[in-house]
Tab-separated table of C-alpha atoms and ligand atoms in Angstrom:
chain	number	residue	atom	x	y	z
A	1	MET	CA	-31.833	95.105	60.292
A	2	ALA	CA	-32.528	91.487	59.528
A	3	GLU	CA	-33.284	92.452	55.912
A	4	ALA	CA	-29.955	94.229	55.539
A	5	LYS	CA	-28.137	91.215	56.893
A	6	LYS	CA	-29.931	88.970	54.449
A	7	ARG	CA	-28.985	91.129	51.488
A	8	ARG	CA	-25.357	91.124	52.465
A	9	CYS	CA	-25.118	87.359	52.538
A	10	CYS	CA	-23.598	85.828	49.467
A	11	TRP	CA	-22.976	82.418	47.960
A	12	VAL	CA	-19.479	81.088	47.805
A	13	PHE	CA	-19.012	78.796	44.848
A	14	ASP	CA	-16.517	76.042	44.951
A	15	LEU	CA	-15.461	76.173	41.304
A	16	PRO	CA	-13.748	72.784	40.978
A	17	LEU	CA	-16.717	71.179	42.735
A	18	LEU	CA	-19.155	72.960	40.448
A	19	THR	CA	-17.199	71.909	37.360
A	20	GLU	CA	-17.105	68.363	38.607
A	21	TYR	CA	-20.846	68.459	39.280
A	22	ARG	CA	-21.563	69.802	35.797
A	23	GLY	CA	-19.247	67.188	34.321
A	24	ARG	CA	-21.103	64.489	36.207
A	25	THR	CA	-24.570	65.643	35.228
A	26	GLN	CA	-23.472	65.976	31.616
A	27	ILE	CA	-21.969	62.502	31.634
A	28	GLU	CA	-25.070	61.186	33.349
A	29	SER	CA	-27.459	62.557	30.746
A	30	ASP	CA	-25.145	61.554	27.883
A	31	LEU	CA	-25.125	57.989	29.164
A	32	ASP	CA	-28.790	57.848	28.128
A	33	GLU	CA	-27.901	58.079	24.466
A	34	ALA	CA	-24.450	56.540	24.355
A	35	LEU	CA	-25.677	53.030	23.595
A	36	SER	CA	-28.183	53.964	20.884
A	37	ARG	CA	-25.629	56.296	19.292
A	38	ARG	CA	-23.070	53.480	19.241
A	39	GLN	CA	-20.479	55.403	21.199
A	40	PHE	CA	-19.173	52.408	23.132
A	41	GLN	CA	-16.393	50.220	21.930
A	42	LEU	CA	-14.526	47.217	23.298
A	43	MET	CA	-10.767	46.961	23.232
A	44	TYR	CA	-9.067	43.661	23.947
A	45	GLN	CA	-6.007	43.028	26.091
A	46	PRO	CA	-4.146	39.714	25.622
A	47	VAL	CA	-4.023	37.229	28.490
A	48	MET	CA	-0.741	35.311	28.299
A	49	ASP	CA	-0.101	31.737	29.337
A	50	MET	CA	3.096	32.029	31.404
A	51	LYS	CA	4.232	28.483	30.653
A	52	THR	CA	4.150	28.851	26.903
A	53	ASP	CA	4.265	32.651	26.469
A	54	ARG	CA	1.283	32.386	24.125
A	55	ILE	CA	-1.907	34.414	24.018
A	56	MET	CA	-4.649	32.211	25.407
A	57	GLY	CA	-7.418	34.783	25.442
A	58	THR	CA	-8.273	38.433	25.893
A	59	GLU	CA	-10.009	40.683	28.396
A	60	ALA	CA	-12.668	42.978	26.916
A	61	LEU	CA	-12.218	46.540	28.213
A	62	LEU	CA	-14.871	49.159	27.649
A	63	ARG	CA	-14.212	52.549	26.007
A	64	TRP	CA	-16.629	55.416	25.410
A	65	GLN	CA	-16.018	57.718	22.500
A	66	HIS	CA	-17.746	60.783	23.886
A	67	PRO	CA	-18.636	63.387	21.228
A	68	GLN	CA	-17.358	66.345	23.310
A	69	LEU	CA	-15.140	64.859	25.979
A	70	GLY	CA	-13.235	62.467	23.724
A	71	LEU	CA	-12.132	58.944	24.571
A	72	MET	CA	-13.241	57.998	28.072
A	73	TYR	CA	-11.965	55.125	30.197
A	74	PRO	CA	-14.281	53.153	32.488
A	75	GLY	CA	-12.837	54.823	35.590
A	76	ARG	CA	-14.747	57.963	34.566
A	77	PHE	CA	-18.180	56.502	34.020
A	78	ILE	CA	-18.722	52.952	35.302
A	79	GLU	CA	-19.440	53.976	38.870
A	80	LEU	CA	-21.910	56.595	37.686
A	81	ALA	CA	-23.535	54.075	35.325
A	82	GLU	CA	-23.915	51.746	38.303
A	83	GLN	CA	-25.597	54.448	40.342
A	84	THR	CA	-28.018	55.450	37.572
A	85	GLY	CA	-28.865	51.923	36.434
A	86	HIS	CA	-27.347	52.432	32.969
A	87	ILE	CA	-24.949	49.626	33.793
A	88	GLN	CA	-27.662	47.075	33.002
A	89	GLY	CA	-27.938	48.050	29.336
A	90	ILE	CA	-24.226	48.686	29.000
A	91	GLY	CA	-23.375	45.388	30.652
A	92	ARG	CA	-25.698	43.510	28.310
A	93	TRP	CA	-24.135	45.228	25.299
A	94	VAL	CA	-20.619	44.376	26.555
A	95	LEU	CA	-21.485	40.689	26.959
A	96	GLU	CA	-23.216	40.452	23.600
A	97	SER	CA	-20.384	42.210	21.781
A	98	ALA	CA	-17.603	40.291	23.495
A	99	LEU	CA	-19.309	36.948	22.845
A	100	TYR	CA	-19.898	37.795	19.200
A	101	GLN	CA	-16.185	38.629	18.890
A	102	LEU	CA	-15.309	35.394	20.695
A	103	HIS	CA	-17.501	33.475	18.266
A	104	LEU	CA	-15.577	34.961	15.331
A	105	TRP	CA	-12.210	34.182	16.915
A	106	GLN	CA	-13.146	30.651	17.925
A	107	ARG	CA	-13.742	29.747	14.291
A	108	ARG	CA	-9.981	29.993	13.851
A	109	TRP	CA	-8.778	29.461	17.406
A	110	PRO	CA	-11.342	27.121	19.010
A	111	ARG	CA	-9.931	27.230	22.546
A	112	PHE	CA	-9.642	30.993	22.720
A	113	GLN	CA	-10.957	32.546	25.942
A	114	MET	CA	-12.777	35.801	26.623
A	115	HIS	CA	-12.716	37.645	29.940
A	116	VAL	CA	-15.594	40.044	30.592
A	117	ASN	CA	-15.853	42.413	33.569
A	118	VAL	CA	-19.210	42.402	35.278
A	119	SER	CA	-20.445	44.826	37.848
A	120	VAL	CA	-21.948	43.454	41.034
A	121	LYS	CA	-25.077	45.467	40.173
A	122	GLN	CA	-25.437	43.375	37.031
A	123	LEU	CA	-24.929	40.220	39.029
A	124	LEU	CA	-27.482	41.191	41.667
A	125	SER	CA	-30.068	42.227	39.067
A	126	GLU	CA	-30.310	38.533	38.205
A	127	ASP	CA	-30.505	39.104	34.427
A	128	LEU	CA	-26.944	38.017	34.047
A	129	PHE	CA	-27.728	34.320	34.056
A	130	GLU	CA	-30.286	34.678	31.266
A	131	ILE	CA	-27.994	36.919	29.197
A	132	CYS	CA	-25.046	34.531	29.496
A	133	TRP	CA	-27.192	31.504	28.772
A	134	SER	CA	-28.838	32.990	25.684
A	135	GLN	CA	-25.652	34.476	24.223
A	136	LEU	CA	-23.611	31.322	24.780
A	137	ASN	CA	-26.286	29.375	22.918
A	138	ARG	CA	-26.695	31.958	20.213
A	139	TYR	CA	-23.001	31.859	19.340
A	140	ARG	CA	-22.431	28.209	20.263
A	141	ILE	CA	-19.666	29.019	22.662
A	142	ARG	CA	-18.272	26.498	25.095
A	143	PRO	CA	-19.069	27.976	28.525
A	144	GLY	CA	-15.577	27.147	29.836
A	145	THR	CA	-14.105	29.714	27.460
A	146	LEU	CA	-16.042	32.633	29.006
A	147	VAL	CA	-14.494	34.117	32.139
A	148	LEU	CA	-16.577	36.562	34.172
A	149	GLU	CA	-14.513	38.940	36.314
A	150	ILE	CA	-15.957	40.471	39.451
A	151	THR	CA	-13.915	42.754	41.676
A	152	GLU	CA	-13.025	41.525	45.114
A	153	THR	CA	-14.493	44.562	46.891
A	154	SER	CA	-17.850	44.244	45.130
A	155	LEU	CA	-18.102	40.527	45.878
A	156	MET	CA	-18.210	41.400	49.541
A	157	GLU	CA	-21.240	43.700	49.140
A	158	ASP	CA	-23.787	40.977	49.650
A	159	LEU	CA	-21.750	37.874	50.085
A	160	GLU	CA	-24.563	35.408	50.600
A	161	ARG	CA	-26.561	36.510	47.554
A	162	VAL	CA	-23.430	36.813	45.434
A	163	ASN	CA	-22.478	33.329	46.494
A	164	GLN	CA	-25.832	31.923	45.320
A	165	LEU	CA	-25.742	33.783	42.016
A	166	CYS	CA	-22.156	32.712	41.348
A	167	ASP	CA	-23.234	29.135	42.014
A	168	GLN	CA	-25.915	29.430	39.331
A	169	LEU	CA	-23.469	30.920	36.852
A	170	GLY	CA	-21.022	28.163	37.712
A	171	GLU	CA	-23.710	25.647	36.787
A	172	LEU	CA	-23.686	27.111	33.294
A	173	GLY	CA	-20.042	26.052	33.196
A	174	LEU	CA	-18.702	29.606	33.189
A	175	VAL	CA	-15.360	30.438	34.713
A	176	LEU	CA	-15.548	32.958	37.558
A	177	ALA	CA	-12.620	35.175	38.475
A	178	ILE	CA	-12.032	37.553	41.372
A	179	ASP	CA	-10.590	40.750	39.912
A	180	ASP	CA	-8.208	43.148	41.697
A	181	PHE	CA	-7.465	40.518	44.313
A	182	GLY	CA	-5.683	41.832	47.380
A	183	THR	CA	-7.481	45.178	47.463
A	184	GLY	CA	-10.481	43.894	49.431
A	185	TYR	CA	-10.862	41.945	52.585
A	186	SER	CA	-11.349	38.355	51.464
A	187	SER	CA	-10.376	35.904	54.096
A	188	MET	CA	-9.453	32.322	53.436
A	189	SER	CA	-12.880	31.220	54.626
A	190	TYR	CA	-14.707	33.445	52.100
A	191	LEU	CA	-12.470	32.204	49.348
A	192	LYS	CA	-13.128	28.612	50.268
A	193	GLN	CA	-16.881	29.299	50.218
A	194	LEU	CA	-17.118	31.229	46.965
A	195	PRO	CA	-17.522	29.128	43.831
A	196	VAL	CA	-14.716	30.915	41.964
A	197	ASP	CA	-12.071	29.434	39.689
A	198	LYS	CA	-9.517	32.197	39.270
A	199	LEU	CA	-7.784	34.999	41.143
A	200	LYS	CA	-6.376	38.055	39.435
A	201	ILE	CA	-3.659	39.635	41.538
A	202	ASP	CA	-4.155	43.399	41.593
A	203	ARG	CA	-1.593	45.339	39.635
A	204	THR	CA	-0.486	47.428	42.619
A	205	PHE	CA	1.280	44.344	44.041
A	206	VAL	CA	2.874	43.572	40.691
A	207	ALA	CA	4.004	47.188	40.269
A	208	ASP	CA	5.759	47.025	43.645
A	209	LEU	CA	7.643	43.786	43.054
A	210	GLU	CA	10.975	45.385	42.267
A	211	GLY	CA	10.929	47.996	44.995
A	212	SER	CA	9.108	46.363	47.874
A	213	SER	CA	10.242	43.293	49.733
A	214	GLU	CA	6.711	43.026	51.207
A	215	SER	CA	5.259	42.587	47.726
A	216	ARG	CA	7.909	39.979	47.001
A	217	GLN	CA	6.517	38.088	49.997
A	218	ILE	CA	2.824	38.785	49.409
A	219	VAL	CA	2.616	37.833	45.742
A	220	PRO	CA	4.065	34.301	46.144
A	221	ALA	CA	1.840	33.889	49.224
A	222	ILE	CA	-1.281	34.783	47.194
A	223	ILE	CA	-0.220	32.388	44.446
A	224	ALA	CA	0.402	29.566	46.927
A	225	MET	CA	-2.860	30.195	48.780
A	226	GLY	CA	-4.857	30.359	45.548
A	227	LYS	CA	-3.312	27.161	44.291
A	228	ALA	CA	-3.981	25.414	47.593
A	229	LEU	CA	-7.649	26.264	47.006
A	230	GLY	CA	-7.453	24.891	43.470
A	231	LEU	CA	-7.651	28.298	41.759
A	232	SER	CA	-5.705	29.443	38.732
A	233	ILE	CA	-3.801	32.703	39.133
A	234	THR	CA	-3.426	35.645	36.780
A	235	ALA	CA	-1.174	38.627	37.440
A	236	GLU	CA	-2.404	42.030	36.225
A	237	GLY	CA	-0.286	44.979	35.186
A	238	VAL	CA	2.924	43.171	34.207
A	239	GLU	CA	5.100	45.885	32.711
A	240	ASN	CA	8.645	44.540	32.717
A	241	GLU	CA	10.800	41.422	32.494
A	242	PHE	CA	11.704	41.507	36.181
A	243	GLN	CA	8.047	41.124	37.105
A	244	ALA	CA	7.409	38.439	34.470
A	245	THR	CA	10.425	36.392	35.555
A	246	PHE	CA	9.494	36.686	39.231
A	247	LEU	CA	5.908	35.605	38.544
A	248	ARG	CA	6.947	32.716	36.339
A	249	ARG	CA	9.398	31.532	38.963
A	250	HIS	CA	6.562	31.500	41.500
A	251	LEU	CA	4.349	29.502	39.148
A	252	CYS	CA	1.818	32.184	38.323
A	253	ASP	CA	-0.364	30.740	35.543
A	254	GLN	CA	-1.247	33.769	33.440
A	255	ALA	CA	-0.241	37.380	32.978
A	256	GLN	CA	-1.561	40.568	31.453
A	257	GLY	CA	0.083	43.921	31.088
A	258	PHE	CA	1.817	46.471	28.944
A	259	LEU	CA	4.889	44.194	28.661
A	260	TYR	CA	2.788	42.108	26.281
A	261	SER	CA	0.219	44.580	25.010
A	262	LYS	CA	-2.237	47.213	26.114
A	263	ALA	CA	-5.902	46.797	25.168
A	264	VAL	CA	-6.144	47.043	21.385
A	265	LEU	CA	-8.557	46.705	18.476
A	266	PRO	CA	-9.642	43.206	17.430
A	267	GLN	CA	-7.615	43.375	14.192
A	268	ILE	CA	-4.427	43.853	16.189
A	269	ILE	CA	-5.244	40.783	18.301
A	270	GLU	CA	-5.747	38.802	15.101
A	271	GLY	CA	-2.339	39.962	13.857
A	272	LEU	CA	-0.713	38.848	17.116
A	273	LEU	CA	-2.462	35.460	16.982
A	274	ALA	CA	-1.493	34.905	13.371
A	275	GLN	CA	2.175	35.526	14.282
A	276	GLN	CA	2.119	32.838	16.975
A	277	SER	CA	3.501	29.493	15.883
A	278	PRO	CA	0.824	26.763	15.719
A	279	GLU	CA	0.181	25.096	19.044
A	280	PRO	CA	2.011	21.824	19.713
A	281	VAL	CA	-0.459	19.027	18.885
A	282	SER	CA	0.452	16.987	21.937
A	283	ARG	CA	-1.337	19.389	24.326
A	284	SER	CA	-4.747	17.992	25.077
A	285	ILE	CA	-7.827	20.189	24.870
A	286	ALA	CA	-8.758	21.491	28.309
B	301	C2E	P1	-9.614	45.728	35.438
B	301	C2E	O1	-10.650	44.750	35.029
B	301	C2E	O2	-8.766	45.398	36.598
B	301	C2E	O3	-8.747	45.970	34.122
B	301	C2E	C1	-7.383	46.264	34.131
B	301	C2E	C2	-7.118	47.740	33.916
B	301	C2E	O4	-5.706	47.968	33.982
B	301	C2E	C3	-7.530	48.246	32.540
B	301	C2E	O5	-7.881	49.618	32.686
B	301	C2E	C4	-6.236	48.098	31.732
B	301	C2E	O6	-6.176	48.929	30.613
B	301	C2E	C5	-5.218	48.482	32.761
B	301	C2E	N1	-3.921	47.840	32.515
B	301	C2E	C6	-3.682	46.670	31.877
B	301	C2E	N2	-2.369	46.382	31.868
B	301	C2E	C7	-1.756	47.380	32.521
B	301	C2E	C8	-0.367	47.662	32.838
B	301	C2E	O7	0.552	46.907	32.527
B	301	C2E	N3	-0.130	48.810	33.538
B	301	C2E	C9	-1.115	49.661	33.899
B	301	C2E	N4	-0.780	50.757	34.567
B	301	C2E	N5	-2.426	49.439	33.617
B	301	C2E	C10	-2.732	48.313	32.940
B	301	C2E	P2	-9.228	50.221	32.099
B	301	C2E	O8	-9.496	49.666	30.735
B	301	C2E	O9	-9.163	51.698	32.284
B	301	C2E	O10	-10.356	49.612	33.039
B	301	C2E	C11	-10.441	49.963	34.387
B	301	C2E	C12	-11.471	49.124	35.100
B	301	C2E	O11	-12.792	49.392	34.623
B	301	C2E	C13	-11.292	47.630	34.888
B	301	C2E	O12	-10.280	47.162	35.741
B	301	C2E	C14	-12.673	47.110	35.223
B	301	C2E	O13	-12.828	46.945	36.614
B	301	C2E	C15	-13.566	48.246	34.745
B	301	C2E	N6	-14.149	47.859	33.443
B	301	C2E	C16	-13.594	47.842	32.208
B	301	C2E	N7	-14.465	47.424	31.279
B	301	C2E	C17	-15.617	47.148	31.930
B	301	C2E	C18	-16.899	46.646	31.530
B	301	C2E	O14	-17.159	46.315	30.362
B	301	C2E	N8	-17.851	46.492	32.511
B	301	C2E	C19	-17.580	46.778	33.824
B	301	C2E	N9	-18.572	46.601	34.730
B	301	C2E	N10	-16.393	47.246	34.237
B	301	C2E	C20	-15.418	47.430	33.308
B	302	MG	MG1	-10.855	42.856	34.852
B	303	MG	MG1	-8.192	44.077	37.746
B	304	MG	MG1	-8.558	47.239	38.322
């Protein structure tokens, strides 16, 4: 009787789950070879100075040209790379590549800035300091032109340790930015404690500016609070003139978004920079 029951039992497959699982394991094993096969690429999105409407730097954004799955955005693989430890090698490659590109650009535009996203796993592994130090020296880059971006939610993972490590990085003279600000739970007291220099307002608030009166209250409040703490403020995801005008009126310092440009190849950035009129000489070097 028991035997018969056993034989009648069957497995129910959840097909979407299975496909997702297979996708994940494929991506996971492909991550092993992606670096050595040179499948990663950085694209660069301009960071605009809102006072002058000029490009003051770029943010390096990672892309993976997967041989079967095509062009992949970080949303599909960064979290997995963090879980498997691949993020360490990838993160090192990103920093080295972005700083080499910055070195090339600074020959023509000496004050140009580079923003690089770093995962909290990279930060906590404690290699980051050594990598930044050696690459800054290798390419003779002024530390103040490298901005490291860490997301607000990940900063909160191990606040005390993160705080210490950020302090060390700050001693190198690097600029530290909190990315996706407003999506985590930072309180004023955390912000006062953390040795950061910049806040990047998450694009969900910017996207809502036209339609939501709450966002029209929150965004100026974030800007005012950040400025009271001596931080510079960047708005992410600026897509239209309404948003740009609103942000400028509320003294937001910098902006990024499709209104200006999506992330593009380095040659396109060079074209955009070459089109900009030369900077007024009177502005002193920061
Ligand atoms: P993030 O650092 O907040 O970067 C902004 C994301 O918003 C980018 O997506 C960018 O392409 C997109 N974006 C920019 N302007 C607009 C806009 O006007 N409208 C809209 N709808 N989107 C806009 P992307 O490249 O897919 O990157 C997603 C996230 O992946 C990044 O968010 C960052 O947290 C992470 N990431 C990217 N590159 C790296 C990397 O090299 N290392 C690490 N650890 N994380 C990375
Ligand atoms: Mg970022
Ligand atoms: Mg962001
Ligand atoms: Mg984001």
